[in-house]
Every structure is written in structure tokens, then in C-alpha cells.
CSV table of C-alpha atoms and ligand atoms in Angstrom, one decimal:
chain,number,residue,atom,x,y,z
A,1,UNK,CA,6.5,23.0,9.1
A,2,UNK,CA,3.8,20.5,10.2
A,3,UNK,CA,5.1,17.5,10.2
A,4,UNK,CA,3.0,14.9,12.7
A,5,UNK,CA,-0.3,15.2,14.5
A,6,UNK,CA,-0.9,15.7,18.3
A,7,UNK,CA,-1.2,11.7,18.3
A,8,UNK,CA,1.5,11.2,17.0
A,9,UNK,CA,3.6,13.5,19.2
A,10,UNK,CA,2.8,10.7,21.9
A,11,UNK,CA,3.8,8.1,19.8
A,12,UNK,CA,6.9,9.6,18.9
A,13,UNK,CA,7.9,10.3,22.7
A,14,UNK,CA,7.3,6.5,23.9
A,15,UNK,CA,9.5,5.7,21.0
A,16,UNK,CA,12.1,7.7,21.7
A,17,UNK,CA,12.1,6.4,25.1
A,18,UNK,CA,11.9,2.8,24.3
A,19,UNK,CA,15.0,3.5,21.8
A,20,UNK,CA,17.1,5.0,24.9
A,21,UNK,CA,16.1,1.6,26.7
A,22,UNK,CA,16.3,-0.8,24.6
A,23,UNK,CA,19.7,1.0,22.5
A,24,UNK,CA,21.4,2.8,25.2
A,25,UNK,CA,21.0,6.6,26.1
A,26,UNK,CA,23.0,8.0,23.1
A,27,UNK,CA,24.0,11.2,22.7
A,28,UNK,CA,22.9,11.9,19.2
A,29,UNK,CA,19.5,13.7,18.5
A,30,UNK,CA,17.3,10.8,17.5
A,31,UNK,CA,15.6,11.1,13.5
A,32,UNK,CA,12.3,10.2,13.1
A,33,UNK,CA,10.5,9.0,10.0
A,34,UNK,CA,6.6,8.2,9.9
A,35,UNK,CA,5.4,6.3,7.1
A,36,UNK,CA,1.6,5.5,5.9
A,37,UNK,CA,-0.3,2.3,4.8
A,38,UNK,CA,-2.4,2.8,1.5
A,39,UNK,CA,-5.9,1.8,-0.4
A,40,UNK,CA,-5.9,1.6,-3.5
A,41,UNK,CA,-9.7,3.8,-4.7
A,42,UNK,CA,-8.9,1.7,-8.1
A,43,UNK,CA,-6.4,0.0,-10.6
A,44,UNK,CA,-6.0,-3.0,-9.1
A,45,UNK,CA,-3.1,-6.1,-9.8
A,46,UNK,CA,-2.6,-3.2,-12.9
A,47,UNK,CA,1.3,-2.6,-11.0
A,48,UNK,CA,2.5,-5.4,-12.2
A,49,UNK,CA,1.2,-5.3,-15.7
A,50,UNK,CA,2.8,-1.4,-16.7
A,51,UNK,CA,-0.6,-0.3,-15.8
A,52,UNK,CA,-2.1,2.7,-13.9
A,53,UNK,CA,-3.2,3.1,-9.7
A,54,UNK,CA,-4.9,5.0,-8.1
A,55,UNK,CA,-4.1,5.0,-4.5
A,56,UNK,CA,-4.4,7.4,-1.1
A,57,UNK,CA,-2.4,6.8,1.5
A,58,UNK,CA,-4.4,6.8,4.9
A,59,UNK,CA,-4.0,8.2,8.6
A,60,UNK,CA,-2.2,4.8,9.9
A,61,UNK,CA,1.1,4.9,10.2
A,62,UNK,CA,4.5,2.7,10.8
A,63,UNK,CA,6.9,5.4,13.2
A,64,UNK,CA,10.7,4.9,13.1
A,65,UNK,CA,12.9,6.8,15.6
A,66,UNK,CA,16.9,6.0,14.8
A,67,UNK,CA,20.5,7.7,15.4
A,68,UNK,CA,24.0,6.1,14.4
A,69,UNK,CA,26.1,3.8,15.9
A,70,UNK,CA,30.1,4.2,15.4
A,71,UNK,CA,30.0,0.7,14.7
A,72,UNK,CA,28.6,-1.8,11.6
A,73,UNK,CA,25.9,-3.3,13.5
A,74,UNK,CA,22.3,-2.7,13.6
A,75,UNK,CA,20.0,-2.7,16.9
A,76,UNK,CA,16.1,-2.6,15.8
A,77,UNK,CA,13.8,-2.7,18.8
A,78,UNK,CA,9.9,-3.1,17.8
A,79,UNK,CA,7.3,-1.9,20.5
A,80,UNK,CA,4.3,-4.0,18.9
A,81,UNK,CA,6.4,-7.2,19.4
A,82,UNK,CA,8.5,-6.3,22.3
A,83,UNK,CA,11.7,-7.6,20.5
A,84,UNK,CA,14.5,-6.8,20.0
A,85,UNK,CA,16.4,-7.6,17.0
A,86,UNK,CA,20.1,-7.5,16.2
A,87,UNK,CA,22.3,-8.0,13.5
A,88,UNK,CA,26.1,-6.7,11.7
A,89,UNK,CA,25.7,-4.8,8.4
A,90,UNK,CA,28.5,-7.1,7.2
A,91,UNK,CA,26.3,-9.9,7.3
A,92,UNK,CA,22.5,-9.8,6.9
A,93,UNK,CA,20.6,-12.6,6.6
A,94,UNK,CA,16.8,-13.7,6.6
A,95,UNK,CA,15.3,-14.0,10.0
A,96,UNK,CA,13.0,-16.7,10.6
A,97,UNK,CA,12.1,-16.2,14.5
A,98,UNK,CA,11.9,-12.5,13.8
A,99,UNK,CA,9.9,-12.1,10.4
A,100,UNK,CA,9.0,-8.2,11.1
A,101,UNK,CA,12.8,-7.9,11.4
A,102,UNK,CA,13.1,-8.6,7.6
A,103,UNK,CA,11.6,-5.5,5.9
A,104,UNK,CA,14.1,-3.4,7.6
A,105,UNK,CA,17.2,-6.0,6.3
A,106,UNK,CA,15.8,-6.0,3.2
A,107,UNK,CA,16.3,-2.3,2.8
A,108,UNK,CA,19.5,-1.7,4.1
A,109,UNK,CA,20.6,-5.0,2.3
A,110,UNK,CA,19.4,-3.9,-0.9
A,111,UNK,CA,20.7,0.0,0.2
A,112,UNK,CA,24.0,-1.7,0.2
A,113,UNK,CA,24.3,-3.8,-2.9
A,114,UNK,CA,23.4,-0.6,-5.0
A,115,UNK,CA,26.3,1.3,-3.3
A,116,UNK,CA,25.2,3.3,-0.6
A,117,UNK,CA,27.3,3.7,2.6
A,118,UNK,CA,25.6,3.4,5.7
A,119,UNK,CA,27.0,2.6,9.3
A,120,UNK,CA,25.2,1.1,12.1
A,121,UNK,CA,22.1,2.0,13.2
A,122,UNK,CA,20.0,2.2,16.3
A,123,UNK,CA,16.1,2.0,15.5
A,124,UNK,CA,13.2,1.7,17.5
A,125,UNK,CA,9.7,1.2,15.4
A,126,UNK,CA,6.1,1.1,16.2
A,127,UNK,CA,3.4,0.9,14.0
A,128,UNK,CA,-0.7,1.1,14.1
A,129,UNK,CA,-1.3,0.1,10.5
A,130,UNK,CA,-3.2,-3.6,11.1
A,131,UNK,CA,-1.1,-6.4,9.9
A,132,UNK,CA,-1.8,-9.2,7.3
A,133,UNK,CA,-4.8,-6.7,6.0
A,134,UNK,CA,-3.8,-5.7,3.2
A,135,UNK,CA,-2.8,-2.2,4.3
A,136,UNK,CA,0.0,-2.1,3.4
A,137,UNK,CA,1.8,-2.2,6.4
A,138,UNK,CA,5.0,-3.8,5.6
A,139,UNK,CA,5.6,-1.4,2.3
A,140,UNK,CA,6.0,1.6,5.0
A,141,UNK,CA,8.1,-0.2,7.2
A,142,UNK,CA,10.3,-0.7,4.8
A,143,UNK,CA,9.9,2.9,2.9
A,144,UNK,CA,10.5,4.0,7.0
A,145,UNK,CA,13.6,2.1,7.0
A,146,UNK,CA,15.1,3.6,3.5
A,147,UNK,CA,14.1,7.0,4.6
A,148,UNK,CA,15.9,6.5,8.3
A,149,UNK,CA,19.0,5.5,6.1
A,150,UNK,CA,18.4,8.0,4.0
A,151,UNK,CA,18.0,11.2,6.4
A,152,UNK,CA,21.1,9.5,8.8
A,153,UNK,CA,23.7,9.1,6.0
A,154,UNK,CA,22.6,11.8,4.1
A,155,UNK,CA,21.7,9.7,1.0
A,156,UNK,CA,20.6,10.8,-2.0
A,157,UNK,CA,18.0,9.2,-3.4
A,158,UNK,CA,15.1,10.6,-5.3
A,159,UNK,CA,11.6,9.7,-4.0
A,160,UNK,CA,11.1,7.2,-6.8
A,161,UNK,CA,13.9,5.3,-6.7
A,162,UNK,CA,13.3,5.4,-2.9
A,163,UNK,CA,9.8,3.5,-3.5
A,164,UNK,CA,11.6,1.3,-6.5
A,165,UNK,CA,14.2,0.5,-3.6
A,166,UNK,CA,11.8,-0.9,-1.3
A,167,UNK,CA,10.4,-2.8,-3.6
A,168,UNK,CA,13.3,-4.5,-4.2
A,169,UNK,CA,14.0,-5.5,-1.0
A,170,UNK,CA,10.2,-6.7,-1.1
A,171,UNK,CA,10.6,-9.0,-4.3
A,172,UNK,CA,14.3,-9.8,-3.5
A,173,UNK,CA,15.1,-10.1,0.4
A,174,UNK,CA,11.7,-10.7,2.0
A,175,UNK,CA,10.7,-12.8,-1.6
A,176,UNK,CA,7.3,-11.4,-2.6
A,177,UNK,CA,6.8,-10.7,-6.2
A,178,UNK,CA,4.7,-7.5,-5.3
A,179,UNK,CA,4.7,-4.8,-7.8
A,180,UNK,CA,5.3,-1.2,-7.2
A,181,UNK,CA,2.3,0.5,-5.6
A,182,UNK,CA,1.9,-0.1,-2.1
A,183,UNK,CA,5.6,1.4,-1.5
A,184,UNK,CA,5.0,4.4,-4.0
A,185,UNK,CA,2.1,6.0,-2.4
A,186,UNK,CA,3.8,5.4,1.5
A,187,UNK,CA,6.7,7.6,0.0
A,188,UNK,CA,4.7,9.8,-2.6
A,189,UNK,CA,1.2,9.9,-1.3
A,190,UNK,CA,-0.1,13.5,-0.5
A,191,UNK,CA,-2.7,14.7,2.0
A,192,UNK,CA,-5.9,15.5,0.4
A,193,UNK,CA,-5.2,13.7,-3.0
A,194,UNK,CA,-5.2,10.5,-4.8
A,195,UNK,CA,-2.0,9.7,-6.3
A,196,UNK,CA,-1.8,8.2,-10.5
A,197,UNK,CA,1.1,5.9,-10.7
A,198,UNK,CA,2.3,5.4,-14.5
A,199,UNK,CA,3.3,2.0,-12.8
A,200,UNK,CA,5.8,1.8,-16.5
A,201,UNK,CA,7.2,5.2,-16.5
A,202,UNK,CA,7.0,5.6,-12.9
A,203,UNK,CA,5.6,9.0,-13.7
A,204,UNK,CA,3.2,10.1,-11.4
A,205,UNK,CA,-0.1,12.7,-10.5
A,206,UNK,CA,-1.3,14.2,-7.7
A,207,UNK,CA,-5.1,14.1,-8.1
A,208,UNK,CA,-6.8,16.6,-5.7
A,209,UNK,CA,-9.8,15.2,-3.5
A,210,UNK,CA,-12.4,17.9,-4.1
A,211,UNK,CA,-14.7,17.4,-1.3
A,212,UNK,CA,-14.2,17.3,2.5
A,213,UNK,CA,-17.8,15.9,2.1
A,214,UNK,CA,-17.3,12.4,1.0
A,215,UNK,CA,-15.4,10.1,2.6
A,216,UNK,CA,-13.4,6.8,3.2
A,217,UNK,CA,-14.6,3.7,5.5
A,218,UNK,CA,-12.5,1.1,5.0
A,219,UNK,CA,-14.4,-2.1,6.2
A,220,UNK,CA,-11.6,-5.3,7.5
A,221,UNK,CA,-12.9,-8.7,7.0
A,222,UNK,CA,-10.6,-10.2,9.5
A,223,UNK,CA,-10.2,-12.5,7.3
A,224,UNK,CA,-6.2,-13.6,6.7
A,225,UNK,CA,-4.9,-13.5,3.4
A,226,UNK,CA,-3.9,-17.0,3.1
A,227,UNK,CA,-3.7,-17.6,-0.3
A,228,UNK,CA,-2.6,-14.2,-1.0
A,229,UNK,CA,1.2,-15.5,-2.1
A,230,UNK,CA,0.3,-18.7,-4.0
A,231,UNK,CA,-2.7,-17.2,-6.0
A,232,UNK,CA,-0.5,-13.9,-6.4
A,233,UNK,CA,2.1,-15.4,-8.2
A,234,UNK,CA,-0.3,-17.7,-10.4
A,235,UNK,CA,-2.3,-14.4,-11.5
A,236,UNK,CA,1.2,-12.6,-12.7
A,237,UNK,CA,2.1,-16.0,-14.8
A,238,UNK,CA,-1.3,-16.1,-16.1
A,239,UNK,CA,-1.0,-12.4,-17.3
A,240,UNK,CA,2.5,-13.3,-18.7
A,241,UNK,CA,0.9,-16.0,-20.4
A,242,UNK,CA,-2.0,-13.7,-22.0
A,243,UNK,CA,0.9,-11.0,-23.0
A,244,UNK,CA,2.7,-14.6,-24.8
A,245,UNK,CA,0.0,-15.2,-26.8
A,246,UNK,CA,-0.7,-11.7,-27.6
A,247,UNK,CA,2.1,-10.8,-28.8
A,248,UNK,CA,2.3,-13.2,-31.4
A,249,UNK,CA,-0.9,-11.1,-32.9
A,250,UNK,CA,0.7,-7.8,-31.9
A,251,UNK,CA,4.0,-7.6,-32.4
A,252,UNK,CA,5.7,-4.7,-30.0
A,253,UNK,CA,3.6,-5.2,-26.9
A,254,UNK,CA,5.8,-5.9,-23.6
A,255,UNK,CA,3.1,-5.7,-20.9
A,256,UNK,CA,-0.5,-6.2,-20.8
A,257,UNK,CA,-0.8,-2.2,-20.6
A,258,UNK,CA,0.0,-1.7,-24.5
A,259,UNK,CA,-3.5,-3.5,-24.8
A,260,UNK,CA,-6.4,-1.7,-26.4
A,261,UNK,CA,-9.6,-2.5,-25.9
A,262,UNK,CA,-10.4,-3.4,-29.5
A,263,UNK,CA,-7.3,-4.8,-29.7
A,264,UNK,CA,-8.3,-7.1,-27.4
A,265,UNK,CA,-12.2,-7.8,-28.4
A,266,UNK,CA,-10.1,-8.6,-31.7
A,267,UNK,CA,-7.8,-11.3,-30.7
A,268,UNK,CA,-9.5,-12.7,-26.8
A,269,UNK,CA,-10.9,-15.4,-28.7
A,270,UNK,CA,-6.8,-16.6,-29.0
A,271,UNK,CA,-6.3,-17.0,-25.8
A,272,UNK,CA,-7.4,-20.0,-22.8
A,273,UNK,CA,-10.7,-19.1,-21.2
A,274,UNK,CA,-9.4,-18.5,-17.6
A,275,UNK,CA,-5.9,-16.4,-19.1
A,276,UNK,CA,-9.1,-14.5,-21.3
A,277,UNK,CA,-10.9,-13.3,-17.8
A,278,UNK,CA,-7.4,-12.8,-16.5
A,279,UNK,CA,-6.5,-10.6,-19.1
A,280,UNK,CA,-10.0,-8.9,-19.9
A,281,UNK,CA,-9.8,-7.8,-15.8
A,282,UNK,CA,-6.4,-5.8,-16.4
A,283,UNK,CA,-7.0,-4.3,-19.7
A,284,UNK,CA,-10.4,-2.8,-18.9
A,285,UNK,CA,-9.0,-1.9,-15.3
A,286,UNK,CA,-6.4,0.2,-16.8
A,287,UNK,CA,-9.2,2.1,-18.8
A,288,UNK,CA,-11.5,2.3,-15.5
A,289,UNK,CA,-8.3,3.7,-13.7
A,290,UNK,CA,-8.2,6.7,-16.2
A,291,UNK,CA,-11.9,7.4,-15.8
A,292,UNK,CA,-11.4,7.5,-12.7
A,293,UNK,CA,-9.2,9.9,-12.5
A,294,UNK,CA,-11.2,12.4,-14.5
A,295,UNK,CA,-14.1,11.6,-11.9
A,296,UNK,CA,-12.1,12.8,-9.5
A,297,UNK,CA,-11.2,16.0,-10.9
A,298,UNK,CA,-14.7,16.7,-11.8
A,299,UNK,CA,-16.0,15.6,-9.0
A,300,UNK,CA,-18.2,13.3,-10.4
A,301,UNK,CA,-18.7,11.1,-7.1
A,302,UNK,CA,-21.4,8.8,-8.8
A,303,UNK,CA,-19.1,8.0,-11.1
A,304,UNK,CA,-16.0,6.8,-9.5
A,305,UNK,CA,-18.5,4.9,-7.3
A,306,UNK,CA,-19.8,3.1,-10.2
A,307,UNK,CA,-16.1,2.2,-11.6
A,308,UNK,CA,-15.4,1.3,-8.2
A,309,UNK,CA,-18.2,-1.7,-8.4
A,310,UNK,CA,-17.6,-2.1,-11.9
A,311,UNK,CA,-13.8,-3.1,-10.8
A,312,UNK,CA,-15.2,-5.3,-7.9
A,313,UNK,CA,-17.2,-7.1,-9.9
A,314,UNK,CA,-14.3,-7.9,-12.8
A,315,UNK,CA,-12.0,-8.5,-9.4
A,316,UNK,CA,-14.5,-11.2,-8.2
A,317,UNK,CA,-15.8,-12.8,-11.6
A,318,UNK,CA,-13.0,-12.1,-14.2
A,319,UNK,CA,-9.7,-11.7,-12.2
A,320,UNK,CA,-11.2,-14.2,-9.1
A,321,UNK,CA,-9.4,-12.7,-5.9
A,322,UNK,CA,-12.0,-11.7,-4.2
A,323,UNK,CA,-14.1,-13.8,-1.4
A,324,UNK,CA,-17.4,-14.0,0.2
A,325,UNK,CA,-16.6,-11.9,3.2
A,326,UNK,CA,-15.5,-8.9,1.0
A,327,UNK,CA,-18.1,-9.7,-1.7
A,328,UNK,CA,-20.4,-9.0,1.5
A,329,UNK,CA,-18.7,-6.1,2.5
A,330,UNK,CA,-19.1,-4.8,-0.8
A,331,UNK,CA,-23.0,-5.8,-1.0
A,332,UNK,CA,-23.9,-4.5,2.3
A,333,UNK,CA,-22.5,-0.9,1.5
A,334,UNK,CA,-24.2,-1.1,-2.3
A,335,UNK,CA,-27.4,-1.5,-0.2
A,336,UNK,CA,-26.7,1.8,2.1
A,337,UNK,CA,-28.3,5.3,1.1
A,338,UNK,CA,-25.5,7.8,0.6
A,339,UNK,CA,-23.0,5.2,-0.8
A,340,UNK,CA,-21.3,5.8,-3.9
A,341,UNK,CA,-19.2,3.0,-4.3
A,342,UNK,CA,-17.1,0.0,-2.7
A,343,UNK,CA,-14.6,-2.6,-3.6
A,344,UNK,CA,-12.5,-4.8,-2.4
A,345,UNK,CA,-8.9,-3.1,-2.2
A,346,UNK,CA,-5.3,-4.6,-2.3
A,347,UNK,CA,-4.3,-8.5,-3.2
A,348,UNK,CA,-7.2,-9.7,-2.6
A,349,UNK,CA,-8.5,-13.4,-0.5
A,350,UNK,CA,-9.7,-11.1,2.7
A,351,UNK,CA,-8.5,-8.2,4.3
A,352,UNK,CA,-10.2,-5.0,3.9
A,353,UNK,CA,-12.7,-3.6,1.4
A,354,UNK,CA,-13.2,0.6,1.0
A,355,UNK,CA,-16.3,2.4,0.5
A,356,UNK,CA,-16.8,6.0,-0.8
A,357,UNK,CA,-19.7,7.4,1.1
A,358,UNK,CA,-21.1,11.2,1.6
A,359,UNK,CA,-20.7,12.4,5.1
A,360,UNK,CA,-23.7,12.5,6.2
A,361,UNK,CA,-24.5,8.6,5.2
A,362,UNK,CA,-21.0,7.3,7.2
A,363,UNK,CA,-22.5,6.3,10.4
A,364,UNK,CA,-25.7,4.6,8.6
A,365,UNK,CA,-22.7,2.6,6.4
A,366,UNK,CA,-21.1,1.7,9.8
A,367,UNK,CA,-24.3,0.5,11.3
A,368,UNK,CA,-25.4,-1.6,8.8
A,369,UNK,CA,-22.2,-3.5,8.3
A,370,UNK,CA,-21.7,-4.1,11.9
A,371,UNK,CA,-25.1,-5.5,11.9
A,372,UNK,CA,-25.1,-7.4,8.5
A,373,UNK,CA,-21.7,-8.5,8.4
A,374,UNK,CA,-21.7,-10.9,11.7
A,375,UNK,CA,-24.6,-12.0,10.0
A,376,UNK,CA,-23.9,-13.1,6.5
A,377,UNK,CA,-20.6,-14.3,7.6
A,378,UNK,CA,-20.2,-15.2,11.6
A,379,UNK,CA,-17.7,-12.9,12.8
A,380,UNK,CA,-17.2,-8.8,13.4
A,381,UNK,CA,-15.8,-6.5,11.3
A,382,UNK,CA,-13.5,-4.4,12.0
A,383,UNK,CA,-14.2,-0.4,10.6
A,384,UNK,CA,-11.4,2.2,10.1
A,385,UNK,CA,-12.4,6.0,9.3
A,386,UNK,CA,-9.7,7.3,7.2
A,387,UNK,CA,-8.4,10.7,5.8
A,388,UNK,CA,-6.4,10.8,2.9
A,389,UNK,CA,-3.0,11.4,4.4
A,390,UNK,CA,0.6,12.7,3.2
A,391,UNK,CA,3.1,10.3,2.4
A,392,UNK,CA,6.4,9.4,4.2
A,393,UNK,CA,8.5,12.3,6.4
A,394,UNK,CA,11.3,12.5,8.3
A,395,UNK,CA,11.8,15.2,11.0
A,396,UNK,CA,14.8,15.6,14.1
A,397,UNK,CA,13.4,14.9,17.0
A,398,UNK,CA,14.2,18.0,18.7
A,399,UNK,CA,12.2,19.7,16.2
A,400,UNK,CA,9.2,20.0,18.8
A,401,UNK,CA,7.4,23.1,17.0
A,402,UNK,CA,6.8,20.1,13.8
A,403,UNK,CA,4.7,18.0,16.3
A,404,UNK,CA,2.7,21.0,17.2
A,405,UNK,CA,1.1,21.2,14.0
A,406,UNK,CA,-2.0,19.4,12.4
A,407,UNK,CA,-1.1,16.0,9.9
B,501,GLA,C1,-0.5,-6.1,-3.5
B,501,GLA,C2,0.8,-5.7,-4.1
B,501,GLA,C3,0.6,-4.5,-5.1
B,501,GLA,C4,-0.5,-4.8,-6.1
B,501,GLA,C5,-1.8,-5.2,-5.3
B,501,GLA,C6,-2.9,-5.6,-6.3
B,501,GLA,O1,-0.9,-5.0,-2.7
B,501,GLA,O2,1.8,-5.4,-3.1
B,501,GLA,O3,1.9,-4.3,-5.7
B,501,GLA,O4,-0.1,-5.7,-7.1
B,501,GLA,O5,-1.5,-6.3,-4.5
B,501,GLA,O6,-3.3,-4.5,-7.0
């Protein structure tokens, strides 16, 4: 079974080394559980309305390596912060010295409010996913956490409920009204294809990626999201809002996803001018999503590029996340030869935008936006070449044939 790059074999060993530190020696084979970060190609602040996604997730990467305790309490060590955190199943509370600490709480927390018996726990975690970029990097820390609990207590939960779990501990412990996607693909996402979320049903599509030819650059702003919660929230009561009015019209409809098109050129003129942009942005996202989709299988590179700056553009004039500094990332790539599309990607208010480029074109994208970008906006970029990676596993660390093979 391959179950973690070469790289990550490294990784792995200085975890399990900082774990027999930092937790004792043990004598119990340590788990380990790697998890991705995610961009989403399209569908986006769709989750939340019973709408469609459409993310990958990428070759970056929270690691978990754990074992049981005989005891109730929990000992997390992180590597990136050099902390160490501790606390007694029996009693878990926010943190507010050690915020990282609180995606992993979450999880157990929720874990044990919906019944499941777990014991203590020793965990050490690193993680190379860059934080507060919209990356995603706190959704696989926590899907890392509910799978450690999961392959150590022998839990059964289905993948879905895994991702609706961590979500949970998301909206209800850590107290971010996120929807579903960002965990979803960490748990579900599959190398080499896009993954459709029916974010209502919670059914789901692997969608192959046809060509090793064309690829992913994500481009960081390096800007921090800082209105990311505030402006979050207000976009989901603004949507609610819309769906209000709506439904007074249409009678049945519980999310902005049961929607139509001509539904909606029927009745927009009902609703407030900014809830109308709000709500135009989600219903002809959803439709773009689906388009997308059969782009993909087909092929058609041109155009998913185009319905990936067709979604920018609704993102920055309709829906009004975006910012300058991805508006520039996003004009900067439109203006490379060999670029078939870019948007921004994720919440929105900075962090990173993705661009879908042929091969052969990536380093002339590179180029130019490390050139233009300081430019327009006064400060570097930061580029990430990404695959399209497989979702969450867990492996025994004594399984050294699974860190021979490729990832
Ligand atoms: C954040 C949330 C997701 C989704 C996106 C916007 O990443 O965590 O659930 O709403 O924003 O598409």
C-alpha cells in the first residue's frame, strides 16, 4: 500500500521522535494520520447555501503521530509551535494561550458528546500547510485529530460523518460558522481528481483530472484574512435573508440551492439591492459549479478557465469578498500566455488565489507574478506548485514498506 511520500517519511520520523520526548518513550506502536489542506477550482460560499464544490485537496499536509494513554488525559505536543499542550478528557475547555490546541479539543469534545469512547491520548503534530491562508489548514488538523481517535479506539465512523464531525467541532467548539467543504475534501479528497460535494445530500463525485499537462499554482497574497469572520457571518445572514424573501414567492425552498435561474430573473427585483448580488453570486455559482464539472470530464480546459474568471468576477463585484491583492493575482495570470483561468479560492479578504495553467506556461505565470505582484501591491508573493493529492490516511508506524511508496 503507498501510503506517504519519501518527504514525508522524514517528517513522520522527527515526529515520532518529538512524541517519545515530549510524551514519554511508550511502548505502544505509534499511529500516524496525514491530512491535506484544499482549493477549492470552484463553487465558492455555495457550502453553506446546499450548494455544489468543487475542490482538490493539495500536497500540503498537517501529520499526526499518537498512541494511548491508560489514563483520561490528553498530551498534544506541536513541532511548529514548540508547545506543549495538556489537558483531561473529563474536562475540555477552550484554550486561549494555546489557540492551535483547540481544533484538536474540538474534535475529541464533539467525538465525545455524540457517544464515542475514547481514552487518553498522546499526539505529537506538525504541519506545512501555511496558516491564516486560507488553505485550509485547520480543517485537516482537525479531520487528523478525528482520524487518530478513530484508528486508536477503533471507531466507527463513516468518512462523511467523519468530515460532518469536524465540522462541528469547527462551528461549535472553536466557534466558526464554516460550512462543510474544507473538512470534506481533507477526508475524501482523491489523488488525481477533483471532488463534487452535494454540500445538501452530502453525496459526493470523484471527478478525474484528465491531464498531467495542466496544472495548479496557487499564488498567496500574504495578505491576513482579517475580516474573514465578521464579513463571513454577514454574507450567510444576507443569504438567509434572500432565501426569507424568496420563499414567500416560492413556497418549498429551504436553501438558496432550490433556486433556478429563471426563478430568480423572475422574482430578484423582490429583494434589497446588496441581498440581490448576494443572492445572484450563489445561484449562478451553483450552475457554474456543474459546468464545471462537465469541463472536467471533457477536458475542456478553456472552459473551466473561463467559469473560473466568470466566478472571480461574481466573487469580487456581486458576492464582494475578494480584495485588490487577489484581484491582482487574478489579473496578472489573465495577462499570461498559457493561462486558462484564476480566481480567488476559499473565504475570501486575502489569502491565496489559484491558477489553471498548461505546463509548459507555469514558470512564465511564476515569473510574471513575482515581478508584477511587488509591483501593483508592495510586497512578495508567495507561489506554491501543487498536485492534486489524496485525502486523509492513517497508517502504524511500523508499517515502513507504506513510506517507501510514492503519494
Ligand atoms: C471557508 C469555509 C468553507 C466555505 C468557503 C467559501 O473556506 O470554511 O466552508 O464556505 O469559506 O466557499
Amino acid at each position: 500500500m503507498k501510503m506517504a511520500s519519501v518527504d514525508d517519511a522524514d517528517r513522520v520520523s522527527m515526529l515520532v521522535a518529538a512524541l517519545r520526548q515530549h510524551c514519554g518513550p511508550g511502548d505502544a506502536r505509534p499511529h500516524v494520520v496525514k491530512a491535506p489542506g484544499r482549493v477549492n477550482l470552484i463553487g465558492e460560499h455555495t457550502d453553506y447555501n446546499d450548494g455544489f464544490v468543487l475542490p482538490i485537496a493539495i500536497d500540503r499536509s498537517v501529520i499526526m503521530a499518537g498512541r494511548c494513554r491508560p489514563d483520561r488525559q490528553v498530551r498534544v505536543y506541536s513541532v511548529d509551535y514548540q508547545q506543549l499542550n495538556e489537558f483531561s478528557l473529563d474536562d475540555i475547555a477552550v484554550d486561549n494561550v494555546m489557540g492551535w490546541s483547540n481544533y484538536i479539543r474540538g474534535v475529541l469534545f464533539v467525538l465525545q458528546n455524540e457517544g464515542y469512547e475514547l481514552g487518553g491520548l498522546d499526539l505529537a503534530v506538525t504541519g506545512n500547510i501555511p496558516q491564516g491562508a486560507g488553505l485550509s489548514s485547520s480543517a485537516a488538523l482537525e479531520i487528523a485529530t478525528a482520524d487518530m481517535a478513530t484508528a486508536l479506539f477503533d471507531l466507527k465512523i463513516e468518512p462523511v460523518d467523519t468530515a460532518r464531525l469536524a465540522q462541528k467541532a469547527e462551528n461549535e467548539f472553536v466557534g466558526v460558522q464554516c460550512g462543510i467543504m474544507d473538512q470534506f475534501v481533507s477526508k475524501l479528497g482523491r489523488k488525481d481528481h477533483a471532488l463534487l460535494i452535494d454540500c445538501r445530500s452530502l453525496e459526493y463525485r470523484h471527478i478525474p483530472w484528465l491531464s498531467d499537462q495542466v496544472r495548479l499554482l496557487i499564488a498567496d497574497t500574504r495578505v491576513q484574512r482579517g475580516l474573514v469572520d465578521s464579513e463571513y457571518n454577514r454574507r450567510r445572514q444576507e443569504c438567509e435573508e434572500g432565501l426569507q424573501a424568496l420563499s414567500k414567492v416560492l413556497p418549498g425552498i429551504t436553501a438558496l440551492r432550490d433556486v433556478s435561474i429563471s426563478q430568480f430573473r423572475e422574482h430578484a427585483h423582490l429583494l434589497d439591492p446588496v441581498v440581490r448580488s448576494r443572492c445572484r453570486h450563489v445561484i449562478y455559482e451553483n450552475a457554474r459549479v456543474l459546468e464545471a464539472v462537465a469541463a472536467l470530464e471533457s477536458g475542456d480546459w478553456v472552459h473551466l478557465g473561463q467559469l473560473m474568471y466568470a466566478s472571480h468576477e461574481s466573487l469580487r463585484d456581486l458576492y464582494e469578498v475578494s480584495c485588490p491583492e487577489l484581484n491582482a493575482m487574478v489579473e496578472i495570470a489573465q495577462s499570461v500566455e498559457g493561462v486558462f483561468g484564476a480566481r480567488m479560492t476559499g473565504a475570501g479578504f486575502g489569502g491565496c488565489a489559484i491558477a489553471l495553467v498548461q505546463e509548459r506556461a507555469l514558470e512564465n505565470l511564476e515569473e510574471a507574478i513575482l515581478r508584477r505582484y511587488p509591483e501593483m501591491i508592495g510586497r512578495d508573493p508567495k507561489l506554491l506548485r501543487t498536485g492534486v493529492a489524496e485525502g486523509a490516511r492513517s497508517w502504524l508506524w511500523e508499517d515502513q514498506e507504506a513510506l517507501k511508496g510514492g503519494n
